[in-house]
PDB file of C-alpha atoms in Angstrom:
ATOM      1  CA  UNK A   2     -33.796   6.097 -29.088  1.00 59.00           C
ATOM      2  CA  UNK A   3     -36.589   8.540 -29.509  1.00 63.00           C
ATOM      3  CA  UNK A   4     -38.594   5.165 -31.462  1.00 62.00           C
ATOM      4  CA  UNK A   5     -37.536   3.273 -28.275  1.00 65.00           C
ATOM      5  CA  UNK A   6     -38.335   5.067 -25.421  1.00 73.00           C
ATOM      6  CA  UNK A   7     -40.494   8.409 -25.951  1.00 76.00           C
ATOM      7  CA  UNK A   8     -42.489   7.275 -29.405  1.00 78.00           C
ATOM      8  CA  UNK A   9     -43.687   4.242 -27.270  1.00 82.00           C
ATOM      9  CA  UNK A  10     -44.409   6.508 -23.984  1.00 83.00           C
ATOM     10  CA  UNK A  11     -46.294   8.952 -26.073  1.00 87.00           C
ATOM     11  CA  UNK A  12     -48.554   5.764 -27.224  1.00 86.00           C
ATOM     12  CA  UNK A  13     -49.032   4.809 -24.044  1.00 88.00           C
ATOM     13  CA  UNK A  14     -49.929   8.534 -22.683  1.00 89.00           C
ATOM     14  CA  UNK A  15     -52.467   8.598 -25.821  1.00 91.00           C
ATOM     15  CA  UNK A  16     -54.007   4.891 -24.354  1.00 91.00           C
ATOM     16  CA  UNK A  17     -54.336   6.806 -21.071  1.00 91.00           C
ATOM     17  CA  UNK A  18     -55.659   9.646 -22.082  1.00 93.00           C
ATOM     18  CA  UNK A  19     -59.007   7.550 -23.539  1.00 91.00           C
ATOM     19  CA  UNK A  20     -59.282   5.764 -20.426  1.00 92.00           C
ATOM     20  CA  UNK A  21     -59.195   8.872 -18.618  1.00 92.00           C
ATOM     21  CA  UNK A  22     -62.140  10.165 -20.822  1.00 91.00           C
ATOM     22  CA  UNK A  23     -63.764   7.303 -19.956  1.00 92.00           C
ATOM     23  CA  UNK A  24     -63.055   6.980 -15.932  1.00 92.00           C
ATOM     24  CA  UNK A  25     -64.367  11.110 -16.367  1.00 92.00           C
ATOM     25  CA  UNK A  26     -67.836   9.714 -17.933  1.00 93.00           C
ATOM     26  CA  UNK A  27     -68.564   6.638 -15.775  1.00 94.00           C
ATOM     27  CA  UNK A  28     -66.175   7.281 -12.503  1.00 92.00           C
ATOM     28  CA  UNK A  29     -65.718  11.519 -12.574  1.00 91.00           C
ATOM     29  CA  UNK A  30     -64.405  10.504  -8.472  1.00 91.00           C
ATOM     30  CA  UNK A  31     -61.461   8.346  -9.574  1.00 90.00           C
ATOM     31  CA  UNK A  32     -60.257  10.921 -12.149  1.00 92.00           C
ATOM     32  CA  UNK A  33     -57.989  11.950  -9.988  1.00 92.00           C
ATOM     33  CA  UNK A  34     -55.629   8.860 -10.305  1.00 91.00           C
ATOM     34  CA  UNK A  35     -55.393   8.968 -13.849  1.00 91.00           C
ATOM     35  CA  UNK A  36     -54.217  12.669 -13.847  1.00 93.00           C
ATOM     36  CA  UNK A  37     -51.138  11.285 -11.869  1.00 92.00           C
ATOM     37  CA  UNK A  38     -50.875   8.495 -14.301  1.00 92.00           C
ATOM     38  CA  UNK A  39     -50.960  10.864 -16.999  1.00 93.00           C
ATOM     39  CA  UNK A  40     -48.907  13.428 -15.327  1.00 91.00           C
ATOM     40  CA  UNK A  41     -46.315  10.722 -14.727  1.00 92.00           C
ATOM     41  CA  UNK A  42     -46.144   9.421 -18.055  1.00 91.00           C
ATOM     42  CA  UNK A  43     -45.151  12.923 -19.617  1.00 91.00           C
ATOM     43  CA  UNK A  44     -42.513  13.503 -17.095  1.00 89.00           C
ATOM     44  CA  UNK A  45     -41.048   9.998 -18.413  1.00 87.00           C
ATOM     45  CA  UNK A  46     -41.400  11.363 -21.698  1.00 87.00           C
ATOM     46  CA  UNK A  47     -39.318  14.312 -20.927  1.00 85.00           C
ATOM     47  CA  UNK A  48     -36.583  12.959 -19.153  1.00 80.00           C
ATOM     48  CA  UNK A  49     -36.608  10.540 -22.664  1.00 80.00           C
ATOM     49  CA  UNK A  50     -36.911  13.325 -24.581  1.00 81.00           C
ATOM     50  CA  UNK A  51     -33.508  15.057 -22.639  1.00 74.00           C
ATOM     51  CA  UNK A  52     -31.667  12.082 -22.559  1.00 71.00           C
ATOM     52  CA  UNK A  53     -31.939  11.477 -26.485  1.00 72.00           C
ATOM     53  CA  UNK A  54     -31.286  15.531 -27.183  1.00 69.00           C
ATOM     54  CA  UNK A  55     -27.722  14.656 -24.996  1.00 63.00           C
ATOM     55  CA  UNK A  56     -27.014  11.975 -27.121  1.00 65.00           C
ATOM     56  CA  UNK A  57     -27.531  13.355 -30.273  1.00 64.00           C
ATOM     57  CA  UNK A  58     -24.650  15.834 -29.088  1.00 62.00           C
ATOM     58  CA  UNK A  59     -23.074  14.653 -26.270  1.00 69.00           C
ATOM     59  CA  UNK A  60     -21.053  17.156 -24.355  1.00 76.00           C
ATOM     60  CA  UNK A  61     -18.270  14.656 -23.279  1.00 79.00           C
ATOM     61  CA  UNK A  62     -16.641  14.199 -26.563  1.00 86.00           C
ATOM     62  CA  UNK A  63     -15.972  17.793 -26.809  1.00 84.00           C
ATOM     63  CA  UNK A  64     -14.158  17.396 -23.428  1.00 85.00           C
ATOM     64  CA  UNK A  65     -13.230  13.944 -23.538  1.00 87.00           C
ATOM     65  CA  UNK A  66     -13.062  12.741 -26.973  1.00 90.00           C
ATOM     66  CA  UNK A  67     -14.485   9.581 -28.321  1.00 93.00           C
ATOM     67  CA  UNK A  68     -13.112   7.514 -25.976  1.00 93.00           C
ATOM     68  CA  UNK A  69     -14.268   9.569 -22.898  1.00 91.00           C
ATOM     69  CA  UNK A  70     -17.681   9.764 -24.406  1.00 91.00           C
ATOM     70  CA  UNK A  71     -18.213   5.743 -24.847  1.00 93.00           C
ATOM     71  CA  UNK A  72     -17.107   5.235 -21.024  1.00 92.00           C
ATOM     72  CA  UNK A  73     -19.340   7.993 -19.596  1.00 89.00           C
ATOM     73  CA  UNK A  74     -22.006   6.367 -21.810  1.00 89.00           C
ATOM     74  CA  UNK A  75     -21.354   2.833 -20.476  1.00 93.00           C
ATOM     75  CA  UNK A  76     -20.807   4.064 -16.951  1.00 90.00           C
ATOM     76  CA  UNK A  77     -24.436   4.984 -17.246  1.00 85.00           C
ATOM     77  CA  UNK A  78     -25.619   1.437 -18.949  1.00 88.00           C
ATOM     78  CA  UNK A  79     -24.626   0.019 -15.724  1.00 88.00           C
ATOM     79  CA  UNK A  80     -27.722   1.418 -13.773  1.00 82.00           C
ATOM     80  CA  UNK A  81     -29.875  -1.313 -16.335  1.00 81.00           C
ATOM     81  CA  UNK A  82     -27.129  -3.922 -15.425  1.00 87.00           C
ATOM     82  CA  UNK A  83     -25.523  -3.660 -18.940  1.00 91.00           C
ATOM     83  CA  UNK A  84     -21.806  -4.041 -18.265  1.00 93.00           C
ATOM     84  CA  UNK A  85     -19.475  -3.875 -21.187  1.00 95.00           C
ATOM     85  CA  UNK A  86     -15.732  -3.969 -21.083  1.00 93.00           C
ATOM     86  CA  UNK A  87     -14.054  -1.321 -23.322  1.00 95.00           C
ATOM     87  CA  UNK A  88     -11.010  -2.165 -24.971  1.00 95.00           C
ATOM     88  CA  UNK A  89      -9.328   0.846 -26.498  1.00 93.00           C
ATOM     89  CA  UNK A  90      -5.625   1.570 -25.492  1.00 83.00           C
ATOM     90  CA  UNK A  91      -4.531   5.112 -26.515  1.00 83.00           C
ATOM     91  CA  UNK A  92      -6.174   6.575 -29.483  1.00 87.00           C
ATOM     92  CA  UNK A  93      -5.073   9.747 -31.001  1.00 87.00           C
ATOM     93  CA  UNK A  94      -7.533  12.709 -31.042  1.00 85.00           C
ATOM     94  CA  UNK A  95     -10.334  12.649 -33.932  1.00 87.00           C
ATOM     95  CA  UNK A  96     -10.173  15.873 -35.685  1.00 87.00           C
ATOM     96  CA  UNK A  97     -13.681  15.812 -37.574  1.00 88.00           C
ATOM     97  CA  UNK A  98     -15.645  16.006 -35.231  1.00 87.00           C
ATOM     98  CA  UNK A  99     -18.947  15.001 -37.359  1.00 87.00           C
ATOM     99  CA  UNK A 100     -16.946  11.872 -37.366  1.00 90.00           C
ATOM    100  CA  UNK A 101     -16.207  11.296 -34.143  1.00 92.00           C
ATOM    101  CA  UNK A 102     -20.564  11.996 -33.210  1.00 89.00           C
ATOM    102  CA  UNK A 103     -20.700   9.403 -36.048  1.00 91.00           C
ATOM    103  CA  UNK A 104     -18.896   7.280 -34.614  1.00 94.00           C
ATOM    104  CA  UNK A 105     -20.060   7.579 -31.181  1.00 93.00           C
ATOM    105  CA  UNK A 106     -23.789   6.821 -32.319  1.00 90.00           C
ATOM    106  CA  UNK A 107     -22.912   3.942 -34.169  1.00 94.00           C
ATOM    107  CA  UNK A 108     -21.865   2.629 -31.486  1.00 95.00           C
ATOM    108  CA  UNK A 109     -23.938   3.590 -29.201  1.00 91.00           C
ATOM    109  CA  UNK A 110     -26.941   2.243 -31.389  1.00 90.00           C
ATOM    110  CA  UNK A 111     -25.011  -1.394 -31.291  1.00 93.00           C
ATOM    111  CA  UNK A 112     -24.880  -1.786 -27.823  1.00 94.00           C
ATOM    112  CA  UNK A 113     -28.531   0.133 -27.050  1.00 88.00           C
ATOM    113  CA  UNK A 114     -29.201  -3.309 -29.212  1.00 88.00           C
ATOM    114  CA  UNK A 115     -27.337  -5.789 -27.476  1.00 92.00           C
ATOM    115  CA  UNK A 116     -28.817  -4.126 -24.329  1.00 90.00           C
ATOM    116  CA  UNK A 117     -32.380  -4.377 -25.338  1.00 86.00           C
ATOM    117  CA  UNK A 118     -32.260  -7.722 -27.305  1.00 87.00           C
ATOM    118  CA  UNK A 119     -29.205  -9.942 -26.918  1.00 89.00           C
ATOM    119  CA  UNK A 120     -29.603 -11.205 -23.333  1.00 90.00           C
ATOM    120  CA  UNK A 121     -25.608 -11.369 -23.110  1.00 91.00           C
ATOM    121  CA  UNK A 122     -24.148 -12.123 -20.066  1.00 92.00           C
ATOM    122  CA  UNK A 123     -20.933 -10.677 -21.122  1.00 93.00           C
ATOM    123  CA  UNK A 124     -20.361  -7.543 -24.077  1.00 95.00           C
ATOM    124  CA  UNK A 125     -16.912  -6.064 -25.152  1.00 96.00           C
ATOM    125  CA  UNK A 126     -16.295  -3.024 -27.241  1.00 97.00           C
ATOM    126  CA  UNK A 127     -12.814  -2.743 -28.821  1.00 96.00           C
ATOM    127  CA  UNK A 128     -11.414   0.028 -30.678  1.00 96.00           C
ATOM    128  CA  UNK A 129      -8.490   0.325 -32.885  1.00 93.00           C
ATOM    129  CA  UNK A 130      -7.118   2.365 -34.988  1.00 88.00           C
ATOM    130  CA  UNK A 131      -5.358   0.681 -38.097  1.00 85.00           C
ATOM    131  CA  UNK A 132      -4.574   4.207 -39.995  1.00 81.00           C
ATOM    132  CA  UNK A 133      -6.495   5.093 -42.037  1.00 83.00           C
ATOM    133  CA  UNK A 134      -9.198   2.454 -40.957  1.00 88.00           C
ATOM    134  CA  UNK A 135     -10.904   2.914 -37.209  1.00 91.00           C
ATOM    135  CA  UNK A 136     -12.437   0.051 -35.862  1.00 94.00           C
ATOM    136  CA  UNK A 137     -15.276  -0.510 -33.748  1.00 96.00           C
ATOM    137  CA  UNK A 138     -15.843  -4.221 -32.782  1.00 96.00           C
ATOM    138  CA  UNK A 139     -18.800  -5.327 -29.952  1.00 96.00           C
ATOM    139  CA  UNK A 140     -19.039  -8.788 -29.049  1.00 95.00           C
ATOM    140  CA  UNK A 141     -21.491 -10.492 -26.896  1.00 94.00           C
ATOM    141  CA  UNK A 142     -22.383 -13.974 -25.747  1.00 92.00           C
ATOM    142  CA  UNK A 143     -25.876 -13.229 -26.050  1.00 90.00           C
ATOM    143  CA  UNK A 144     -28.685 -15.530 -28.007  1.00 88.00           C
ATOM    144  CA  UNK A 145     -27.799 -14.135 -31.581  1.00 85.00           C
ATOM    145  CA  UNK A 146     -30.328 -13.632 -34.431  1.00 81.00           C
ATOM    146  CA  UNK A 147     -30.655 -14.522 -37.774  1.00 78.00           C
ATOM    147  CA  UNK A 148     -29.036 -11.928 -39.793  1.00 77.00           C
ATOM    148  CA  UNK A 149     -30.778 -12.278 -43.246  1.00 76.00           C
ATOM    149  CA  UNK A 150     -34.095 -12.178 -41.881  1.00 76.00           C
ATOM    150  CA  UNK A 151     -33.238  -8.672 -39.502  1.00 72.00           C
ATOM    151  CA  UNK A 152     -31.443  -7.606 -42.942  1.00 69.00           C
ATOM    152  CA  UNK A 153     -34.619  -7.971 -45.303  1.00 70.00           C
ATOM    153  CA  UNK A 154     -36.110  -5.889 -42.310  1.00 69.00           C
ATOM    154  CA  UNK A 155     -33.740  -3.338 -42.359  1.00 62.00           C
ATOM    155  CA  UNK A 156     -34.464  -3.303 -46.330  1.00 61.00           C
ATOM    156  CA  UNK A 157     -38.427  -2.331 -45.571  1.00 62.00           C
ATOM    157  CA  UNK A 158     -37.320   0.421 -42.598  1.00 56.00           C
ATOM    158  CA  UNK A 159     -38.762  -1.605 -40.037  1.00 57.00           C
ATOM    159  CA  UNK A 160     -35.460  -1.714 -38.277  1.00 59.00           C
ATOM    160  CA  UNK A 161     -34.325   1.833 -37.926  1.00 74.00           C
ATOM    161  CA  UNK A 162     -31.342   1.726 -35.682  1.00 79.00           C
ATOM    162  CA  UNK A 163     -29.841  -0.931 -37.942  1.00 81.00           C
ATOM    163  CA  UNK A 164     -30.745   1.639 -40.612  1.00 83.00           C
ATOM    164  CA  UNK A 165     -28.765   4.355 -38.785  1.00 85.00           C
ATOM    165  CA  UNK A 166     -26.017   2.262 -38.311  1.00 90.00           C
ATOM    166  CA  UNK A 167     -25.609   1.698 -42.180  1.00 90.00           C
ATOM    167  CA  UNK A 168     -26.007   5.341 -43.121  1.00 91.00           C
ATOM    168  CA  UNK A 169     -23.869   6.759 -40.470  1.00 92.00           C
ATOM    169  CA  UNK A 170     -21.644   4.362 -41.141  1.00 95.00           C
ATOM    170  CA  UNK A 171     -21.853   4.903 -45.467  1.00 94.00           C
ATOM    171  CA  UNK A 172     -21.162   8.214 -44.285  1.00 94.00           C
ATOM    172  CA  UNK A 173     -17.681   8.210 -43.184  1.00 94.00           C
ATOM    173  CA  UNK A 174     -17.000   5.854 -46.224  1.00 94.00           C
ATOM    174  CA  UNK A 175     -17.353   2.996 -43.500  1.00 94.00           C
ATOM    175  CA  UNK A 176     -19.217  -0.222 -43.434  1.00 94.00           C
ATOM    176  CA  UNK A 177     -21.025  -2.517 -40.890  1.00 93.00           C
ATOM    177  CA  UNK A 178     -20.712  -6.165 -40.843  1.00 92.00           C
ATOM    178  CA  UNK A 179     -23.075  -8.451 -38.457  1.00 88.00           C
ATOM    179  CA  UNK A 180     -21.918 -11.714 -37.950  1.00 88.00           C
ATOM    180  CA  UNK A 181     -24.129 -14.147 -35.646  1.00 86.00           C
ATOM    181  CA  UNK A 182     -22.796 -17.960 -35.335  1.00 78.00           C
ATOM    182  CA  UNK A 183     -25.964 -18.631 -33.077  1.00 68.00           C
ATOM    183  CA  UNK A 184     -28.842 -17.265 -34.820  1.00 61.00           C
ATOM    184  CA  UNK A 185     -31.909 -17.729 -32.632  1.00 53.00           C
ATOM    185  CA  UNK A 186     -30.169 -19.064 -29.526  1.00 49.00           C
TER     186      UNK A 186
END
């Protein structure tokens, strides 16, 4: 998230910041409107910033548990029009909690994905719990990808959320399988 949202805003604040050295040279009377521009950008930054800290350790899965967590979390996806169905029925209480933030940013780094790059017009999350295996599976109808090329990708670090996703998952003596039946449609 930080990569996604605040690494690219403090780019773009740096960017501003030379064309406000340059508006001060050339324009000193229209400096004024890049201070707001600037001033703007690093209030973005900080609400990024904020957001990511509460999702490193979100507060609702001390109080609601995993499940409660991942709806709070997709009740707030809604405000970019990302709607996913959860399917979870009852599932008992996780008592490691390391595991259960695990878990939650695994899957919260899936659907930040579909979100971002899938284009789906539809995206389910089902969990189960097949003891001693939990299960998280997200499905979308989006435009897939081609899996071995975003995999040799993830191999260099260029993709870092997929690289989260294996590590977490490695973690909790887990693993992650992408499937994609319509790679690049």
């Amino acid at each position: 998230n930080l990569h996604d949202s605040a690494a690219q805003l403090i780019g773009s604040l740096i960017m501003n910041i030379e064309v406000a050295r340059r508006v001060a040279i050339s324009r000193p009377e229209a400096l004024e409107g890049e201070f707001e521009t600037l001033r703007d950008l690093a209030v973005q930054i900080s609400q990024e910033i904020r957001q990511s800290l509460l999702e490193l350790r979100p507060l609702m899965l001390e109080s609601r548990g995993l499940v409660g967590a991942l709806q709070a979390y997709l009740n707030q996806q809604k405000r970019y029009g990302f709607v996913v169905l959860l399917e979870a029925g009852v599932l008992p209480e996780i008592k490691d909690k390391q595991a259960e933030a695990a878990l939650y940013l695994i899957i919260q780094e899936a659907l930040t994905n579909v979100r971002k790059h899938a284009h789906a017009s539809h995206t389910w999350l089902r969990l189960r719990l097949d003891d001693p295996w939990f299960t998280a599976e997200i499905e979308d109808d989006g435009r897939g990808f081609a899996v071995d090329q975003i995999t040799a990708r993830y191999l260099n670090h260029t993709h870092l959320g997929l690289l989260n996703i294996r590590e977490r998952a490695g973690w909790l003596g887990g693993s992650v399988e992408i499937v994609s039946p319509r790679p690049g449609h």
